[in-house]
Amino acid sequence: MQAPRLVATDVDGTLLDPDDRVSGRAAAVIGRAVAVGVGFVLVTGRPPRWIPPVAEQLGVARLAVCANGGVLYDAVDDRVLWARTLDPDVLAQIAEAAAVALPGCGLAVERVGNGAFDDPTPFIAEPDYLHAWPDSDNAVVHRSELLSRPAVKMLVRCPQLSSDAMVAALAPVIGDTADLTFSHPRGLVEISPPNVTKASGLADVAQRYEVAPADVIAFGDMPNDLEMLRWAGHGVAMGNAHPALLEVADEVTASNSDDGLALILERWF
């Protein structure tokens, strides 16, 4: 590959090290790339409100594709540029299907406003939802409230199962109603509108930069990165990646704990 014109990277398990930090080496090479006119975009399952701490470590990050392709967020202006949502009737259909495929599962939804922090309850979960991460910033509501407004993402939680097993159970009953993926290996599936993936969000950003897919390099580590790595001209899986990514990547680099992203970008910058 020639020097890329757009660098796209997942955040957790890819850009961030195991201590949730951007290494000095990664920040430096990204800064050098941006300084010579290369575009840079974060592409993550995170919501917009979890982007500023990452952007601050880089100093050059403006655009972030969030919620697995559901939101394009401007971190400099704190502005949601667009959002792709699941309507309440579709949320209800998914909830019914999940109850059939995974009895006893817990549900939550992610919502978004005009900025990262202007919705007072951006993440809401029903009482039986068991969080995958500590100190979650959710409100607890009844399922009727969960399904009452559009959401950029629904989360289904079964901590006793693997996420791979959950996708296998949900896919036949969800069909083409929504897109299923995951970024956490232990019992958490993330559901987006049909055909909304990191690839669809990245394609919008590439168009804004007037960059062809062949000139995009993308980094990732989990199944929610699959479509993005396939779409980009050069898809790079981290050394710590899920086996599904190792199969489709154009290249496998070192792990996120060993500066795998910087190792690749330092070829050109």
XYZ file of C-alpha atoms in Angstrom:
269
model
C 0.000 0.000 0.000
C 1.104 3.556 -0.725
C 0.871 6.115 2.081
C -2.781 6.294 3.136
C -4.812 9.471 2.737
C -7.175 8.577 5.594
C -6.397 6.687 8.815
C -9.343 5.079 10.609
C -8.967 3.333 13.933
C -11.069 1.558 16.477
C -10.521 2.800 20.029
C -10.690 0.095 22.712
C -8.259 -2.766 22.181
C -6.723 -0.983 19.195
C -5.723 2.653 19.660
C -5.815 2.473 23.458
C -3.376 0.314 25.385
C -4.595 -2.038 28.159
C -4.550 0.930 30.574
C -6.934 2.883 28.298
C -4.200 5.294 27.240
C -2.941 6.448 23.851
C 0.789 5.764 23.908
C 3.173 8.623 23.232
C 4.419 6.748 20.188
C 0.928 6.369 18.712
C 0.025 9.996 19.419
C 3.242 11.177 17.787
C 2.848 9.241 14.540
C -0.829 10.200 14.226
C 0.173 13.819 14.774
C 2.789 13.580 12.036
C 0.271 12.079 9.621
C -2.280 14.808 10.257
C 0.430 17.474 9.915
C 1.078 16.398 6.307
C -2.612 16.476 5.385
C -3.737 12.904 6.089
C -7.269 12.551 7.427
C -7.834 10.853 10.771
C -11.046 9.450 12.244
C -11.951 7.398 15.296
C -14.401 4.586 14.473
C -15.811 3.023 17.609
C -18.697 1.387 19.386
C -18.403 4.086 22.054
C -21.063 6.797 22.358
C -20.093 10.438 21.743
C -19.822 11.203 25.460
C -16.945 8.709 25.750
C -14.960 10.358 22.940
C -13.553 13.576 24.529
C -11.100 11.770 26.866
C -9.632 9.971 23.845
C -9.564 13.056 21.623
C -7.783 15.022 24.342
C -4.947 12.489 24.402
C -4.420 12.905 20.661
C -4.927 16.629 20.194
C -5.681 16.179 16.476
C -8.909 14.137 16.488
C -12.035 15.880 15.261
C -14.409 13.343 13.702
C -15.561 10.161 15.406
C -17.878 7.531 13.994
C -19.629 6.330 17.146
C -22.100 3.594 18.113
C -20.736 1.216 15.454
C -21.648 3.536 12.598
C -24.787 4.980 14.148
C -23.450 8.485 14.843
C -20.966 10.918 13.335
C -19.669 13.216 16.058
C -17.528 16.365 15.840
C -15.435 16.293 19.031
C -14.089 19.815 18.544
C -17.492 21.508 18.252
C -19.291 18.924 20.437
C -21.854 18.395 17.705
C -23.628 15.308 16.404
C -23.527 15.677 12.620
C -25.944 12.818 11.956
C -27.453 9.775 13.655
C -28.994 6.537 12.329
C -31.624 5.241 14.726
C -33.853 2.271 15.466
C -37.490 3.380 15.675
C -39.607 2.352 18.682
C -41.554 -0.258 16.700
C -38.321 -1.887 15.562
C -36.944 -1.790 19.112
C -40.086 -3.617 20.240
C -39.635 -6.265 17.540
C -36.034 -6.820 18.566
C -36.993 -7.055 22.239
C -39.582 -9.737 21.422
C -37.112 -11.668 19.284
C -34.447 -11.491 21.986
C -36.881 -12.852 24.574
C -37.528 -15.864 22.309
C -33.892 -16.544 21.430
C -32.340 -15.673 24.796
C -34.874 -16.018 27.632
C -33.943 -13.925 30.636
C -31.618 -11.593 28.772
C -31.362 -7.941 29.813
C -31.864 -4.994 27.471
C -30.496 -1.456 27.280
C -30.476 1.311 24.667
C -28.129 4.134 23.717
C -29.646 7.478 22.698
C -28.027 10.626 21.380
C -28.855 14.328 21.320
C -27.360 17.247 19.411
C -24.120 17.033 21.391
C -22.358 14.502 23.556
C -23.878 15.606 26.850
C -27.231 17.272 26.210
C -29.445 14.183 26.672
C -29.951 13.701 30.441
C -30.484 9.934 30.031
C -28.421 8.818 27.020
C -28.041 5.234 28.241
C -30.969 3.502 29.885
C -31.315 -0.122 30.973
C -34.001 -2.311 32.452
C -33.500 -3.606 36.016
C -32.307 -7.062 34.926
C -29.528 -5.703 32.711
C -26.114 -6.639 34.158
C -23.398 -4.286 32.990
C -20.302 -5.469 31.192
C -18.256 -2.562 32.564
C -18.098 -1.182 36.126
C -19.399 2.272 37.011
C -21.799 2.459 34.079
C -23.552 5.799 33.625
C -27.049 4.439 33.010
C -30.529 5.122 34.337
C -32.730 2.137 35.267
C -36.189 2.132 33.667
C -39.039 -0.227 32.850
C -38.926 -1.854 29.428
C -41.804 0.317 28.169
C -39.622 3.425 28.595
C -36.686 1.637 26.991
C -38.717 1.179 23.817
C -40.461 4.555 23.781
C -37.973 6.657 21.769
C -35.565 6.098 18.867
C -32.144 4.751 19.828
C -28.861 4.487 17.960
C -28.134 1.112 19.517
C -29.835 -1.621 21.517
C -27.700 -3.813 23.770
C -28.620 -7.360 24.752
C -26.846 -8.846 27.761
C -26.471 -12.521 28.775
C -23.333 -12.715 30.921
C -23.515 -16.503 31.143
C -22.958 -16.832 27.367
C -20.248 -15.813 24.948
C -21.085 -12.979 22.565
C -20.433 -15.328 19.626
C -23.075 -17.715 20.972
C -25.539 -14.861 21.443
C -25.146 -13.682 17.852
C -25.703 -17.237 16.633
C -28.946 -17.438 18.642
C -30.218 -13.975 17.704
C -29.407 -13.883 13.997
C -32.149 -16.334 12.884
C -34.895 -14.457 14.760
C -33.678 -10.918 13.995
C -33.102 -11.532 10.287
C -32.707 -8.314 8.302
C -34.556 -6.234 10.888
C -31.265 -4.965 12.294
C -27.495 -5.416 12.237
C -25.887 -7.554 14.963
C -22.327 -7.305 16.201
C -20.225 -7.180 19.357
C -17.117 -5.583 20.805
C -17.128 -7.394 24.164
C -16.547 -11.163 24.135
C -18.597 -12.118 27.182
C -22.335 -11.956 26.684
C -23.010 -8.562 25.082
C -24.502 -8.016 21.624
C -24.890 -4.571 20.055
C -27.760 -4.009 17.607
C -27.923 -1.205 15.027
C -30.288 -0.300 12.168
C -29.975 -2.486 9.048
C -26.725 -1.974 7.129
C -25.407 0.472 9.730
C -21.860 -0.603 10.506
C -18.494 0.972 11.064
C -17.948 0.590 7.317
C -21.018 2.660 6.441
C -19.955 5.391 8.851
C -16.377 5.369 7.604
C -17.583 5.571 3.999
C -19.359 8.829 4.840
C -16.190 10.259 6.372
C -14.084 9.171 3.384
C -16.518 10.949 1.087
C -16.175 14.104 3.163
C -12.390 13.905 2.763
C -12.774 12.971 -0.932
C -10.744 9.818 -0.329
C -11.347 6.523 -2.154
C -11.558 3.273 -0.163
C -8.250 2.159 -1.687
C -6.519 5.063 0.088
C -7.933 4.244 3.534
C -6.134 2.217 6.201
C -8.273 0.872 9.055
C -7.301 -0.783 12.344
C -9.479 -2.981 14.555
C -9.658 -5.898 16.967
C -13.246 -7.127 17.374
C -16.143 -8.343 15.179
C -17.703 -4.869 15.092
C -14.606 -3.925 13.034
C -15.081 -6.651 10.401
C -16.995 -4.613 7.826
C -14.626 -1.669 8.235
C -11.526 -3.792 7.626
C -13.147 -5.359 4.561
C -14.178 -1.945 3.185
C -10.848 -0.179 3.626
C -8.107 -0.513 1.055
C -5.847 -1.901 3.776
C -7.434 -3.524 6.818
C -5.138 -4.190 9.775
C -6.025 -6.542 12.627
C -4.320 -6.110 15.962
C -2.285 -8.985 17.383
C -4.901 -9.272 20.146
C -7.784 -9.418 17.653
C -10.738 -11.810 17.591
C -10.057 -14.754 15.236
C -12.684 -13.502 12.782
C -10.584 -10.398 12.102
C -7.393 -12.349 11.623
C -9.114 -14.193 8.775
C -10.174 -11.096 6.818
C -7.392 -8.596 7.517
C -4.860 -7.650 4.866
C -2.250 -7.591 7.605
C -1.865 -8.471 11.287
C 0.218 -6.163 13.454
C 1.396 -6.314 17.054
C -1.093 -6.067 19.909
C -2.433 -2.837 21.374
C -0.043 -3.313 24.301
C 2.915 -3.349 21.887
C 2.066 -0.269 19.781
C 0.707 -2.279 16.859
C -0.951 0.754 15.280
C 2.179 2.910 15.503
C 4.308 0.124 14.031
C 2.279 0.234 10.818
C 1.887 4.011 10.478
C 5.601 4.592 11.053
C 6.232 3.100 7.602
C 5.044 6.377 6.102
C 5.008 9.033 8.822
